[in-house]
Structures are given as structure tokens and as C-alpha cells.
PDB file of N, CA and C in Angstrom:
ATOM      1  N   MET A   1       0.614  -1.248   0.090  1.00 52.00           N
ATOM      2  CA  MET A   1       0.119   0.199  -0.069  1.00 52.00           C
ATOM      3  C   MET A   1       1.039   1.373  -0.176  1.00 52.00           C
ATOM      4  N   ASP A   2       0.559   2.430  -1.172  1.00 65.00           N
ATOM      5  CA  ASP A   2       1.199   3.316  -1.210  1.00 65.00           C
ATOM      6  C   ASP A   2       0.662   4.215  -0.367  1.00 65.00           C
ATOM      7  N   THR A   3       1.644   5.375   0.653  1.00 83.00           N
ATOM      8  CA  THR A   3       0.682   5.950   1.508  1.00 83.00           C
ATOM      9  C   THR A   3       2.047   6.987   1.230  1.00 83.00           C
ATOM     10  N   GLU A   4       1.175   8.415   1.516  1.00 84.00           N
ATOM     11  CA  GLU A   4       2.469   9.580   1.615  1.00 84.00           C
ATOM     12  C   GLU A   4       3.257  10.442   2.617  1.00 84.00           C
ATOM     13  N   PRO A   5       4.102  10.713   2.663  1.00 89.00           N
ATOM     14  CA  PRO A   5       4.781  10.622   3.893  1.00 89.00           C
ATOM     15  C   PRO A   5       4.230  11.614   4.451  1.00 89.00           C
ATOM     16  N   PRO A   6       4.309  11.607   5.590  1.00 91.00           N
ATOM     17  CA  PRO A   6       3.494  12.731   6.739  1.00 91.00           C
ATOM     18  C   PRO A   6       4.676  13.825   6.169  1.00 91.00           C
ATOM     19  N   LEU A   7       3.265  14.999   6.212  1.00 91.00           N
ATOM     20  CA  LEU A   7       3.453  16.696   6.112  1.00 91.00           C
ATOM     21  C   LEU A   7       4.847  17.388   6.650  1.00 91.00           C
ATOM     22  N   SER A   8       4.788  17.092   7.774  1.00 94.00           N
ATOM     23  CA  SER A   8       5.792  17.717   8.131  1.00 94.00           C
ATOM     24  C   SER A   8       7.341  16.838   7.073  1.00 94.00           C
ATOM     25  N   ASP A   9       7.682  15.255   7.152  1.00 95.00           N
ATOM     26  CA  ASP A   9       8.760  15.458   6.043  1.00 95.00           C
ATOM     27  C   ASP A   9       8.181  15.935   4.826  1.00 95.00           C
ATOM     28  N   GLN A  10       6.874  15.989   4.248  1.00 93.00           N
ATOM     29  CA  GLN A  10       6.948  16.643   2.940  1.00 93.00           C
ATOM     30  C   GLN A  10       7.894  18.214   3.309  1.00 93.00           C
ATOM     31  N   ILE A  11       7.554  18.664   4.053  1.00 96.00           N
ATOM     32  CA  ILE A  11       7.915  20.325   4.469  1.00 96.00           C
ATOM     33  C   ILE A  11       9.516  20.455   4.263  1.00 96.00           C
ATOM     34  N   ARG A  12      10.179  19.180   4.630  1.00 97.00           N
ATOM     35  CA  ARG A  12      11.277  19.142   5.081  1.00 97.00           C
ATOM     36  C   ARG A  12      12.101  19.180   3.495  1.00 97.00           C
ATOM     37  N   ALA A  13      11.621  17.869   3.057  1.00 96.00           N
ATOM     38  CA  ALA A  13      11.978  17.941   1.869  1.00 96.00           C
ATOM     39  C   ALA A  13      11.790  19.127   0.710  1.00 96.00           C
ATOM     40  N   ALA A  14      10.589  19.876   0.906  1.00 96.00           N
ATOM     41  CA  ALA A  14      10.989  20.763  -0.060  1.00 96.00           C
ATOM     42  C   ALA A  14      12.093  21.942   0.679  1.00 96.00           C
ATOM     43  N   VAL A  15      12.364  21.731   2.156  1.00 97.00           N
ATOM     44  CA  VAL A  15      13.522  23.260   2.550  1.00 97.00           C
ATOM     45  C   VAL A  15      14.871  22.331   1.576  1.00 97.00           C
ATOM     46  N   ASP A  16      14.434  21.101   1.810  1.00 97.00           N
ATOM     47  CA  ASP A  16      16.080  21.237   1.229  1.00 97.00           C
ATOM     48  C   ASP A  16      15.926  21.066  -0.375  1.00 97.00           C
ATOM     49  N   ARG A  17      15.173  20.765  -1.305  1.00 96.00           N
ATOM     50  CA  ARG A  17      14.874  21.259  -2.552  1.00 96.00           C
ATOM     51  C   ARG A  17      14.751  22.319  -2.752  1.00 96.00           C
ATOM     52  N   SER A  18      14.623  23.318  -2.115  1.00 96.00           N
ATOM     53  CA  SER A  18      14.182  24.883  -2.059  1.00 96.00           C
ATOM     54  C   SER A  18      15.284  25.710  -2.637  1.00 96.00           C
ATOM     55  N   GLY A  19      16.269  25.116  -3.014  1.00 96.00           N
ATOM     56  CA  GLY A  19      17.602  26.082  -3.151  1.00 96.00           C
ATOM     57  C   GLY A  19      17.937  26.758  -2.491  1.00 96.00           C
ATOM     58  N   MET A  20      17.384  27.597  -1.155  1.00 97.00           N
ATOM     59  CA  MET A  20      17.780  28.410  -0.777  1.00 97.00           C
ATOM     60  C   MET A  20      18.461  27.645   0.791  1.00 97.00           C
ATOM     61  N   SER A  21      19.778  28.526   1.171  1.00 97.00           N
ATOM     62  CA  SER A  21      20.354  27.605   2.443  1.00 97.00           C
ATOM     63  C   SER A  21      18.945  27.820   3.524  1.00 97.00           C
ATOM     64  N   ARG A  22      19.028  27.343   4.769  1.00 96.00           N
ATOM     65  CA  ARG A  22      18.826  27.138   5.716  1.00 96.00           C
ATOM     66  C   ARG A  22      19.034  28.667   6.723  1.00 96.00           C
ATOM     67  N   TYR A  23      19.792  28.781   6.544  1.00 97.00           N
ATOM     68  CA  TYR A  23      20.531  30.411   7.187  1.00 97.00           C
ATOM     69  C   TYR A  23      19.674  31.542   6.235  1.00 97.00           C
ATOM     70  N   ALA A  24      19.627  31.571   5.202  1.00 98.00           N
ATOM     71  CA  ALA A  24      18.314  32.745   4.156  1.00 98.00           C
ATOM     72  C   ALA A  24      17.389  32.493   4.801  1.00 98.00           C
ATOM     73  N   ILE A  25      16.638  31.382   4.945  1.00 97.00           N
ATOM     74  CA  ILE A  25      15.730  31.195   5.199  1.00 97.00           C
ATOM     75  C   ILE A  25      15.429  31.433   6.935  1.00 97.00           C
ATOM     76  N   CYS A  26      15.701  31.045   7.486  1.00 97.00           N
ATOM     77  CA  CYS A  26      15.499  31.413   8.993  1.00 97.00           C
ATOM     78  C   CYS A  26      15.541  33.370   9.092  1.00 97.00           C
ATOM     79  N   LYS A  27      16.456  33.679   8.060  1.00 98.00           N
ATOM     80  CA  LYS A  27      16.369  34.637   7.972  1.00 98.00           C
ATOM     81  C   LYS A  27      15.603  35.669   7.228  1.00 98.00           C
ATOM     82  N   ALA A  28      15.026  35.333   6.462  1.00 97.00           N
ATOM     83  CA  ALA A  28      14.107  35.822   5.399  1.00 97.00           C
ATOM     84  C   ALA A  28      12.681  36.046   6.447  1.00 97.00           C
ATOM     85  N   ILE A  29      12.406  34.102   7.206  1.00 97.00           N
ATOM     86  CA  ILE A  29      11.364  34.552   8.037  1.00 97.00           C
ATOM     87  C   ILE A  29      11.287  35.274   9.579  1.00 97.00           C
ATOM     88  N   GLY A  30      12.771  35.924   9.857  1.00 97.00           N
ATOM     89  CA  GLY A  30      12.165  35.638  11.001  1.00 97.00           C
ATOM     90  C   GLY A  30      12.721  34.300  12.039  1.00 97.00           C
ATOM     91  N   MET A  31      12.891  33.306  12.149  1.00 96.00           N
ATOM     92  CA  MET A  31      13.667  32.039  12.892  1.00 96.00           C
ATOM     93  C   MET A  31      14.582  32.078  13.164  1.00 96.00           C
ATOM     94  N   ASN A  32      15.082  31.364  14.314  1.00 95.00           N
ATOM     95  CA  ASN A  32      15.889  31.101  15.299  1.00 95.00           C
ATOM     96  C   ASN A  32      16.796  29.865  14.429  1.00 95.00           C
ATOM     97  N   GLN A  33      18.009  29.989  14.495  1.00 96.00           N
ATOM     98  CA  GLN A  33      18.323  28.733  13.780  1.00 96.00           C
ATOM     99  C   GLN A  33      18.520  27.644  13.975  1.00 96.00           C
ATOM    100  N   GLY A  34      17.972  27.680  15.315  1.00 97.00           N
ATOM    101  CA  GLY A  34      18.188  26.353  16.396  1.00 97.00           C
ATOM    102  C   GLY A  34      17.019  25.923  16.252  1.00 97.00           C
ATOM    103  N   ALA A  35      16.290  26.429  15.947  1.00 97.00           N
ATOM    104  CA  ALA A  35      14.692  25.615  15.776  1.00 97.00           C
ATOM    105  C   ALA A  35      14.650  25.543  14.665  1.00 97.00           C
ATOM    106  N   MET A  36      15.090  26.335  13.897  1.00 97.00           N
ATOM    107  CA  MET A  36      14.866  25.072  11.810  1.00 97.00           C
ATOM    108  C   MET A  36      15.711  23.819  12.081  1.00 97.00           C
ATOM    109  N   SER A  37      16.865  24.014  12.995  1.00 97.00           N
ATOM    110  CA  SER A  37      17.941  22.933  13.107  1.00 97.00           C
ATOM    111  C   SER A  37      16.637  21.431  13.615  1.00 97.00           C
ATOM    112  N   ARG A  38      16.498  22.083  14.933  1.00 98.00           N
ATOM    113  CA  ARG A  38      15.510  20.746  15.863  1.00 98.00           C
ATOM    114  C   ARG A  38      14.508  20.679  14.749  1.00 98.00           C
ATOM    115  N   PHE A  39      13.421  21.381  13.817  1.00 98.00           N
ATOM    116  CA  PHE A  39      12.522  21.194  12.975  1.00 98.00           C
ATOM    117  C   PHE A  39      13.046  19.727  12.148  1.00 98.00           C
ATOM    118  N   MET A  40      13.768  20.463  11.540  1.00 98.00           N
ATOM    119  CA  MET A  40      14.890  19.104  10.514  1.00 98.00           C
ATOM    120  C   MET A  40      15.085  17.742  10.790  1.00 98.00           C
ATOM    121  N   ASN A  41      15.746  17.770  12.195  1.00 98.00           N
ATOM    122  CA  ASN A  41      16.356  16.809  12.740  1.00 98.00           C
ATOM    123  C   ASN A  41      15.191  16.505  13.384  1.00 98.00           C
ATOM    124  N   ARG A  42      13.936  16.576  13.267  1.00 97.00           N
ATOM    125  CA  ARG A  42      12.697  15.459  13.644  1.00 97.00           C
ATOM    126  C   ARG A  42      12.990  16.214  15.406  1.00 97.00           C
ATOM    127  N   ARG A  43      13.237  17.227  15.887  1.00 98.00           N
ATOM    128  CA  ARG A  43      13.600  16.796  17.124  1.00 98.00           C
ATOM    129  C   ARG A  43      12.711  18.258  17.719  1.00 98.00           C
ATOM    130  N   GLY A  44      11.843  18.657  16.880  1.00 96.00           N
ATOM    131  CA  GLY A  44      11.228  20.437  17.445  1.00 96.00           C
ATOM    132  C   GLY A  44      10.189  20.338  16.118  1.00 96.00           C
ATOM    133  N   GLY A  45       8.615  21.267  16.593  1.00 95.00           N
ATOM    134  CA  GLY A  45       8.020  21.286  15.360  1.00 95.00           C
ATOM    135  C   GLY A  45       8.143  23.054  15.277  1.00 95.00           C
ATOM    136  N   LEU A  46       6.816  23.128  14.444  1.00 95.00           N
ATOM    137  CA  LEU A  46       6.968  25.005  13.555  1.00 95.00           C
ATOM    138  C   LEU A  46       5.959  25.539  14.060  1.00 95.00           C
ATOM    139  N   SER A  47       5.378  26.257  14.510  1.00 95.00           N
ATOM    140  CA  SER A  47       3.982  27.109  14.839  1.00 95.00           C
ATOM    141  C   SER A  47       3.536  27.447  13.305  1.00 95.00           C
ATOM    142  N   MET A  48       1.778  27.507  13.412  1.00 94.00           N
ATOM    143  CA  MET A  48       1.402  27.291  12.413  1.00 94.00           C
ATOM    144  C   MET A  48       1.884  28.756  11.768  1.00 94.00           C
ATOM    145  N   GLU A  49       2.099  29.925  12.473  1.00 95.00           N
ATOM    146  CA  GLU A  49       2.841  31.579  12.012  1.00 95.00           C
ATOM    147  C   GLU A  49       4.217  31.551  10.877  1.00 95.00           C
ATOM    148  N   MET A  50       4.708  30.252  11.634  1.00 95.00           N
ATOM    149  CA  MET A  50       6.146  29.639  11.276  1.00 95.00           C
ATOM    150  C   MET A  50       6.212  29.518   9.864  1.00 95.00           C
ATOM    151  N   LEU A  51       5.196  28.137   9.723  1.00 95.00           N
ATOM    152  CA  LEU A  51       4.603  27.754   8.564  1.00 95.00           C
ATOM    153  C   LEU A  51       3.896  28.646   7.845  1.00 95.00           C
ATOM    154  N   ASP A  52       3.585  28.949   7.930  1.00 95.00           N
ATOM    155  CA  ASP A  52       2.871  30.242   6.710  1.00 95.00           C
ATOM    156  C   ASP A  52       3.849  31.002   5.914  1.00 95.00           C
ATOM    157  N   ARG A  53       4.970  31.403   7.156  1.00 96.00           N
ATOM    158  CA  ARG A  53       6.068  32.581   6.555  1.00 96.00           C
ATOM    159  C   ARG A  53       7.001  31.280   5.844  1.00 96.00           C
ATOM    160  N   LEU A  54       7.330  30.051   6.213  1.00 97.00           N
ATOM    161  CA  LEU A  54       8.635  28.945   5.855  1.00 97.00           C
ATOM    162  C   LEU A  54       7.811  28.835   4.157  1.00 97.00           C
ATOM    163  N   GLY A  55       6.438  28.299   4.130  1.00 95.00           N
ATOM    164  CA  GLY A  55       5.919  28.343   2.397  1.00 95.00           C
ATOM    165  C   GLY A  55       5.736  29.370   1.873  1.00 95.00           C
ATOM    166  N   ALA A  56       5.529  30.806   2.142  1.00 96.00           N
ATOM    167  CA  ALA A  56       5.839  31.828   1.604  1.00 96.00           C
ATOM    168  C   ALA A  56       6.799  32.031   0.871  1.00 96.00           C
ATOM    169  N   VAL A  57       8.121  31.940   1.853  1.00 97.00           N
ATOM    170  CA  VAL A  57       9.477  32.563   1.668  1.00 97.00           C
ATOM    171  C   VAL A  57       9.926  30.972   0.095  1.00 97.00           C
ATOM    172  N   ILE A  58       9.568  30.086   0.257  1.00 96.00           N
ATOM    173  CA  ILE A  58       9.826  28.976  -0.215  1.00 96.00           C
ATOM    174  C   ILE A  58       9.151  28.362  -1.132  1.00 96.00           C
ATOM    175  N   GLY A  59       7.862  29.524  -1.627  1.00 94.00           N
ATOM    176  CA  GLY A  59       7.008  28.822  -2.775  1.00 94.00           C
ATOM    177  C   GLY A  59       6.442  27.864  -2.665  1.00 94.00           C
ATOM    178  N   LEU A  60       5.928  27.019  -1.318  1.00 92.00           N
ATOM    179  CA  LEU A  60       5.178  26.368  -0.879  1.00 92.00           C
ATOM    180  C   LEU A  60       3.893  26.123  -0.701  1.00 92.00           C
ATOM    181  N   SER A  61       2.904  25.466  -1.374  1.00 87.00           N
ATOM    182  CA  SER A  61       1.314  25.353  -1.150  1.00 87.00           C
ATOM    183  C   SER A  61       0.983  24.060  -0.663  1.00 87.00           C
ATOM    184  N   VAL A  62      -0.498  23.862  -0.231  1.00 81.00           N
ATOM    185  CA  VAL A  62      -0.659  22.620   0.603  1.00 81.00           C
ATOM    186  C   VAL A  62      -2.097  22.550  -0.239  1.00 81.00           C
ATOM    187  N   SER A  63      -2.070  21.509  -0.975  1.00 82.00           N
ATOM    188  CA  SER A  63      -3.860  21.328  -1.916  1.00 82.00           C
ATOM    189  C   SER A  63      -4.286  19.853  -0.734  1.00 82.00           C
ATOM    190  N   LEU A  64      -5.158  20.093  -0.822  1.00 77.00           N
ATOM    191  CA  LEU A  64      -6.342  19.289  -0.100  1.00 77.00           C
ATOM    192  C   LEU A  64      -6.738  18.172  -0.757  1.00 77.00           C
ATOM    193  N   THR A  65      -6.672  17.449   0.062  1.00 77.00           N
ATOM    194  CA  THR A  65      -7.389  16.221  -0.903  1.00 77.00           C
ATOM    195  C   THR A  65      -8.579  15.307   0.260  1.00 77.00           C
ATOM    196  N   THR A  66      -9.173  15.035  -0.712  1.00 73.00           N
ATOM    197  CA  THR A  66     -10.465  13.844  -0.008  1.00 73.00           C
ATOM    198  C   THR A  66      -9.336  12.215   0.416  1.00 73.00           C
ATOM    199  N   ASN A  67      -9.792  11.966   1.759  1.00 69.00           N
ATOM    200  CA  ASN A  67      -9.347  10.627   2.196  1.00 69.00           C
ATOM    201  C   ASN A  67     -10.023   9.557   1.867  1.00 69.00           C
ATOM    202  N   PRO A  68      -8.861   8.883   1.029  1.00 64.00           N
ATOM    203  CA  PRO A  68      -9.323   7.375   0.143  1.00 64.00           C
ATOM    204  C   PRO A  68      -9.609   6.214   1.465  1.00 64.00           C
ATOM    205  N   ASN A  69      -9.174   6.649   2.953  1.00 66.00           N
ATOM    206  CA  ASN A  69      -9.646   5.620   3.450  1.00 66.00           C
ATOM    207  C   ASN A  69     -10.250   6.721   5.243  1.00 66.00           C
ATOM    208  N   PRO A  70     -11.537   6.823   4.968  1.00 62.00           N
ATOM    209  CA  PRO A  70     -12.064   7.317   5.799  1.00 62.00           C
ATOM    210  C   PRO A  70     -11.997   6.645   7.247  1.00 62.00           C
ATOM    211  N   GLU A  71     -12.302   5.864   7.224  1.00 66.00           N
ATOM    212  CA  GLU A  71     -12.391   4.827   8.414  1.00 66.00           C
ATOM    213  C   GLU A  71     -11.165   4.788   9.392  1.00 66.00           C
ATOM    214  N   ALA A  72      -9.368   5.388   8.811  1.00 60.00           N
ATOM    215  CA  ALA A  72      -8.586   6.168   9.644  1.00 60.00           C
ATOM    216  C   ALA A  72      -9.084   7.099  10.008  1.00 60.00           C
ATOM    217  N   GLU A  73     -10.057   7.383  10.085  1.00 57.00           N
ATOM    218  CA  GLU A  73     -10.114   8.938  11.121  1.00 57.00           C
ATOM    219  C   GLU A  73     -11.159   9.004  11.925  1.00 57.00           C
ATOM    220  N   ALA A  74     -11.897   7.655  12.294  1.00 54.00           N
ATOM    221  CA  ALA A  74     -12.015   7.510  13.421  1.00 54.00           C
ATOM    222  C   ALA A  74     -10.882   6.813  14.763  1.00 54.00           C
TER     223      ALA A  74
END
């Protein structure tokens, strides 16, 4: 069964593919480099505000799709 990776892993991959250094991203969104490092190393999360800023800087958008397995939501 093919499943998409968790959203957080998809965001990490988008950061890596962005072509921007993590330093440049942190500077652009006003984020502490330590917080970015913790997020990228799966040791911390990001606030919705930081996710919004991050998405704007690296050109990331989210598309919602229908859950193919609605029983999993229960």
C-alpha cells in the first residue's frame, strides 16, 4: 500500500529542494536557526505562523485531497 509521507516530512523535503540555505530561510522568516535545525532533525515542530512564513518564502502551497480511507479518521 502506497502512502504519502507525513506532511512534516514533505515540508522538510521542500526546504531541502528550495535551493535556499537554511540560514537564508531563517533570516527571511525571522526564525532562530536552532529552531529550524530541531525541526529539520525531527526534534521539534513549527508554529502555524512559522509554517505560513516558510511556505511563502520557499513557494510552498498545500492542496487538500479527499481521504481515500475515511475509516482511518475514526
